[in-house]
Every structure is written in C-alpha cells, then in structure tokens.
Amino acid sequence: MALFSAEHLAFIFGLLGNIISFLVFLAPVPTFYTIWKRKSSEGFQALPYSVAFFSASLLLYYAFLKTGAYMIVTINGIGCFIETVYLLIYMVYAPKKSKLFVMALILIFNVGGLGLVMTVSLLAFHGANRVSLVGWICCILNLAVFAAPFSIMRRVIKTKSVEYMPFTLSFFLTLCAIMWFFYGFFINDYYIAFPNILGFLFGIAQMILYFVYKNAKTDDTLNLEVDPNKDVEKNLSLEEAKDVEMVSK
C-alpha cells in the first residue's frame, strides 16, 4: 500500500505551490515602496501587473468551472487582490496619461479579454467542453508568459551581467513551476501541468546563466560615472522577470 495517495500528494504540492506563489506575488513590494516614497510611478511599467491580473482572473474562472480546484482558487484569488492593490497604487501616483493607459489595459484584458472568454464559454460550450476550452486558453496564455523571459536572458548574455536576473527570484520561480507541475500531474490536470514544464526549463536555464555570468567582467566596470537611471532600469527589469513568470499556476 502506498504511503501517500495521489490525492494526498496533490494536496502537498498544491499547498507548497500556494506558499511559494504567495511569496513571488509579494516580490514587487520593494518596487511599490519606492513608488510610494517617490510619490510617483513614472519610470515603472504597469503592463506586467495588468497581465498578471488577467492571468490570475482567468485561472480563477477556470478553477470555478472545474470545481474542487481549491488550491487554484486560493492562490489566484489572493493574486487578483494583490495585483489590484499594485495597480491602484500605481494609478494613484501616476500622471494622467499613465492612469488612462492603465485603465485601458484593464478594459482590454479583464473586461474585454476575460469577458469574451466567459461569454463564449458560457454560451457556446457546455460541461467538460467548457472546462477544456478555458483550460486550453489558460495553457496557451501561460506558455506565452513563460516564453517572455527570453528578453531577460538575452540581456544577461548581451551585457554579461546578472544584476537584472537575481538568482533567488529564478530559484523560487523554478520551485514554483515544479510544485504546480506535480499538482497538475497528480490531479490529472495537464492544462496546469504542461506549461510548468516550460517554466521549469526556463528556470534552470536562468540559473545556469547566472552561474556562467555572475563573475563575468562587463564594460560597466570601466565606467566610473554614476548613472542616475540605473536603479530605475534595474527595477523595471526585475518587475519584468518576476511578472512574466509568476502567474503560471
């Protein structure tokens, strides 16, 4: 007799996935502390948070259709709340043009995109077919999100610098992908499991790049002039690295 059943293992990996994903969702807190301290969100991007909000909302809808997917409901419910707070803080300290841009993103993704998925799935599909449709959409979105770190990896190779790709973040994102892969595997949900295979591979690739370039000398070492935009650029890159990956549960 097996020590742990598939149901028990799914619960364990789902719980660990919730904990790690929650920590990853909190990764931008220092960025928003900076925004609050500066009383301005200029120089920071809202797009990653809008995409993260859309992805979490879509996965939340999928979990409700699937029924019984409490682990997906909890983390994506929390994720929607956190991303909403981030977007509100961003808008409070954003100039008028940026506020309008954020509102447009929310209308495009969460009103237009999510609304279209819900309308089509509810009117044109029924039962298991409805779940499969939304599951495939979640899977495709997560695959696209996981492919985004190419830009960060390309920057590391080009600059021979890992300052834009911290090892800790890559490590926890890899752990996150592992937990959600096994959760999906043990509950036979391949819409959840499959994208996280790619997430795991990208995470490993990022950690390998980190060790390859962590001691590499760059042209920046020859430049003694302080660049006032360097901290902002680094914050933007860390935002991108985090948000393009964290939403794939």
Coordinates of C-alpha atoms in Angstrom, one line a residue:
M1 CA 0.0 0.0 0.0
A2 CA 1.4 3.4 -1.0
L3 CA 2.4 5.8 1.8
F4 CA 0.7 8.7 0.1
S5 CA -2.2 8.6 -2.4
A6 CA -2.3 10.8 -5.5
E7 CA -4.9 13.0 -3.6
H8 CA -2.5 13.4 -0.7
L9 CA 0.4 14.3 -2.9
A10 CA -1.7 16.8 -4.9
F11 CA -2.6 18.5 -1.6
I12 CA 1.0 18.7 -0.5
F13 CA 2.3 20.1 -3.8
G14 CA -0.7 22.4 -4.1
L15 CA -0.1 23.8 -0.6
L16 CA 3.6 24.3 -1.3
G17 CA 2.7 25.9 -4.6
N18 CA 0.4 28.3 -2.8
I19 CA 3.1 29.3 -0.3
I20 CA 5.8 29.8 -2.9
S21 CA 3.5 31.6 -5.3
F22 CA 2.4 33.9 -2.5
L23 CA 6.0 34.9 -1.8
V24 CA 6.5 35.5 -5.5
F25 CA 3.4 37.7 -5.6
L26 CA 5.0 39.8 -2.9
A27 CA 8.2 40.3 -4.8
P28 CA 7.3 43.7 -6.2
V29 CA 6.6 45.2 -2.7
P30 CA 10.0 47.0 -2.7
T31 CA 9.2 48.5 -6.1
F32 CA 5.9 49.9 -4.8
Y33 CA 7.6 51.1 -1.6
T34 CA 9.9 53.1 -3.9
I35 CA 6.8 54.4 -5.8
W36 CA 5.2 55.4 -2.5
K37 CA 8.4 57.0 -1.3
R38 CA 8.9 59.0 -4.5
K39 CA 5.2 59.8 -4.8
S40 CA 5.5 58.9 -8.5
S41 CA 5.2 55.8 -10.6
E42 CA 6.9 57.4 -13.6
G43 CA 9.7 55.2 -15.0
F44 CA 7.8 52.0 -14.0
Q45 CA 5.7 49.7 -16.2
A46 CA 2.1 48.8 -15.5
L47 CA 1.8 46.2 -18.2
P48 CA 3.3 43.3 -16.2
Y49 CA 0.7 43.8 -13.4
S50 CA -2.2 44.1 -15.8
V51 CA -1.1 40.8 -17.5
A52 CA -0.7 39.2 -14.1
F53 CA -4.1 40.4 -13.0
F54 CA -5.7 39.0 -16.2
S55 CA -3.9 35.6 -15.9
A56 CA -4.9 35.2 -12.2
S57 CA -8.5 36.2 -13.1
L58 CA -8.6 33.7 -16.0
L59 CA -7.2 30.9 -13.8
L60 CA -9.7 31.7 -11.1
Y61 CA -12.6 31.4 -13.6
Y62 CA -11.1 28.1 -14.8
A63 CA -10.9 26.8 -11.2
F64 CA -14.6 27.7 -10.6
L65 CA -15.6 25.8 -13.8
K66 CA -13.5 22.8 -12.9
T67 CA -15.0 22.6 -9.3
G68 CA -13.0 21.3 -6.4
A69 CA -9.8 23.0 -7.5
Y70 CA -9.4 24.8 -4.2
M71 CA -5.7 25.2 -4.4
I72 CA -6.0 27.1 -7.7
V73 CA -8.9 29.2 -6.3
T74 CA -7.0 30.3 -3.2
I75 CA -3.7 31.4 -4.8
N76 CA -5.3 33.1 -7.8
G77 CA -7.9 34.8 -5.5
I78 CA -5.1 36.2 -3.4
G79 CA -3.2 37.0 -6.6
C80 CA -6.1 39.0 -8.0
F81 CA -6.3 41.0 -4.8
I82 CA -2.6 41.7 -4.6
E83 CA -2.4 42.8 -8.3
T84 CA -5.4 45.0 -7.8
V85 CA -3.6 46.7 -4.9
Y86 CA -0.5 47.1 -7.0
L87 CA -2.5 48.7 -9.9
L88 CA -4.3 51.0 -7.6
I89 CA -1.1 52.2 -6.0
Y90 CA 0.4 52.7 -9.5
M91 CA -2.6 54.7 -10.6
V92 CA -2.6 56.9 -7.5
Y93 CA 1.0 58.1 -8.2
A94 CA 0.8 58.0 -12.0
P95 CA 0.4 61.1 -14.2
K96 CA -2.9 61.5 -16.0
K97 CA -1.7 59.9 -19.3
S98 CA -0.4 56.8 -17.4
K99 CA -3.6 56.5 -15.5
L100 CA -5.6 56.4 -18.7
F101 CA -3.2 53.8 -20.1
V102 CA -3.7 51.5 -17.1
M103 CA -7.4 51.9 -17.3
A104 CA -7.2 51.0 -21.0
L105 CA -5.2 47.9 -20.1
I106 CA -7.7 46.8 -17.6
L107 CA -10.5 47.3 -20.1
I108 CA -8.7 45.3 -22.7
F109 CA -7.6 42.4 -20.6
N110 CA -10.0 42.0 -17.7
V111 CA -13.2 43.4 -19.3
G112 CA -12.7 42.6 -22.9
G113 CA -10.5 39.5 -22.8
L114 CA -11.9 37.8 -19.7
G115 CA -15.4 38.9 -20.7
L116 CA -15.0 37.4 -24.2
V117 CA -13.7 34.1 -22.8
M118 CA -16.6 33.9 -20.3
T119 CA -19.3 34.8 -22.8
V120 CA -18.1 32.4 -25.5
S121 CA -17.5 29.5 -23.0
L122 CA -20.9 30.0 -21.3
L123 CA -23.0 30.4 -24.4
A124 CA -21.2 28.1 -26.9
F125 CA -19.9 25.3 -24.7
H126 CA -21.2 23.0 -22.1
G127 CA -19.9 20.7 -19.4
A128 CA -16.5 19.2 -20.0
N129 CA -16.1 21.0 -23.3
R130 CA -16.4 24.4 -21.5
V131 CA -13.7 23.4 -19.0
S132 CA -11.5 22.2 -21.8
L133 CA -11.9 25.4 -23.8
V134 CA -10.9 27.6 -20.8
G135 CA -8.2 25.2 -19.8
W136 CA -6.6 25.4 -23.3
I137 CA -6.8 29.2 -23.2
C138 CA -5.1 29.2 -19.8
C139 CA -2.4 26.8 -21.1
I140 CA -1.7 28.9 -24.2
L141 CA -1.5 32.1 -22.1
N142 CA 0.9 30.6 -19.6
L143 CA 3.1 29.2 -22.4
A144 CA 3.3 32.7 -23.9
V145 CA 4.1 34.2 -20.4
F146 CA 6.8 31.6 -19.8
A147 CA 8.4 32.5 -23.2
A148 CA 8.8 36.1 -22.2
P149 CA 12.0 35.6 -20.1
F150 CA 13.9 35.3 -23.4
S151 CA 14.2 39.1 -23.2
I152 CA 15.8 38.9 -19.7
M153 CA 18.1 36.1 -20.7
R154 CA 19.1 37.9 -23.9
R155 CA 20.0 40.9 -21.8
V156 CA 22.1 38.9 -19.5
I157 CA 24.1 37.3 -22.4
K158 CA 24.4 40.7 -24.1
T159 CA 25.6 42.6 -21.0
K160 CA 27.4 39.7 -19.4
S161 CA 25.7 40.9 -16.2
V162 CA 23.2 39.1 -13.9
E163 CA 22.1 42.2 -12.0
Y164 CA 18.8 42.1 -13.9
M165 CA 18.2 38.4 -13.1
P166 CA 18.7 37.7 -9.4
F167 CA 19.4 34.1 -8.5
T168 CA 16.9 34.0 -5.6
L169 CA 14.0 35.0 -7.9
S170 CA 14.9 32.5 -10.6
F171 CA 15.3 29.8 -7.9
F172 CA 11.8 30.4 -6.4
L173 CA 10.2 30.6 -9.8
T174 CA 11.7 27.3 -10.7
L175 CA 10.4 25.8 -7.4
C176 CA 7.0 27.3 -8.1
A177 CA 6.9 25.6 -11.6
I178 CA 7.9 22.3 -10.0
M179 CA 5.2 22.4 -7.4
W180 CA 2.4 23.3 -9.8
F181 CA 3.6 20.7 -12.4
F182 CA 3.3 17.9 -9.8
Y183 CA 0.0 19.3 -8.5
G184 CA -1.4 19.2 -12.1
F185 CA 0.1 15.8 -12.7
F186 CA -1.4 14.2 -9.6
I187 CA -4.9 15.6 -10.2
N188 CA -4.6 14.8 -14.0
D189 CA -4.9 18.4 -15.0
Y190 CA -2.5 18.8 -17.8
Y191 CA -3.6 22.4 -18.6
I192 CA -1.9 23.2 -15.3
A193 CA 1.0 20.7 -15.5
F194 CA 2.1 21.2 -19.1
P195 CA 3.0 25.0 -19.1
N196 CA 5.1 24.5 -15.9
I197 CA 7.4 22.1 -17.7
L198 CA 8.4 25.1 -19.8
G199 CA 8.6 27.2 -16.7
F200 CA 11.0 24.6 -15.1
L201 CA 13.2 24.5 -18.2
F202 CA 13.4 28.3 -18.3
G203 CA 14.1 28.5 -14.6
I204 CA 17.0 26.0 -14.9
A205 CA 18.3 27.9 -17.9
Q206 CA 18.3 31.2 -16.0
M207 CA 20.1 29.7 -13.0
I208 CA 22.8 28.2 -15.4
L209 CA 23.2 31.7 -17.0
Y210 CA 23.5 33.2 -13.5
F211 CA 26.5 30.9 -12.6
V212 CA 28.0 31.5 -16.1
Y213 CA 28.0 35.2 -15.9
K214 CA 27.9 36.0 -12.1
N215 CA 31.7 36.7 -12.1
A216 CA 32.0 38.0 -15.6
K217 CA 33.6 41.4 -16.1
T218 CA 31.5 43.8 -18.1
D219 CA 32.1 47.1 -19.8
D220 CA 30.3 48.8 -16.9
T221 CA 33.3 48.2 -14.6
L222 CA 35.3 50.6 -16.8
N223 CA 32.7 53.3 -16.3
L224 CA 33.1 55.2 -13.0
E225 CA 30.3 57.7 -13.7
V226 CA 27.2 57.2 -11.7
D227 CA 24.2 56.6 -13.9
P228 CA 21.1 58.1 -12.3
N229 CA 18.8 55.9 -14.4
K230 CA 20.5 52.6 -13.5
D231 CA 18.3 51.9 -10.4
V232 CA 15.1 52.6 -12.4
E233 CA 16.3 50.3 -15.2
K234 CA 17.1 47.6 -12.8
N235 CA 13.7 47.9 -11.1
L236 CA 12.0 47.7 -14.5
S237 CA 13.9 44.5 -15.4
L238 CA 13.2 42.8 -12.1
E239 CA 9.5 43.7 -12.5
E240 CA 9.5 42.1 -15.9
A241 CA 11.4 39.0 -14.8
K242 CA 9.0 38.4 -11.9
D243 CA 5.7 39.2 -13.5
V244 CA 6.1 37.3 -16.8
E245 CA 6.7 34.1 -14.8
M246 CA 4.9 34.2 -11.6
V247 CA 1.4 34.0 -13.0
S248 CA 1.7 30.5 -14.4
K249 CA 0.0 28.3 -11.8

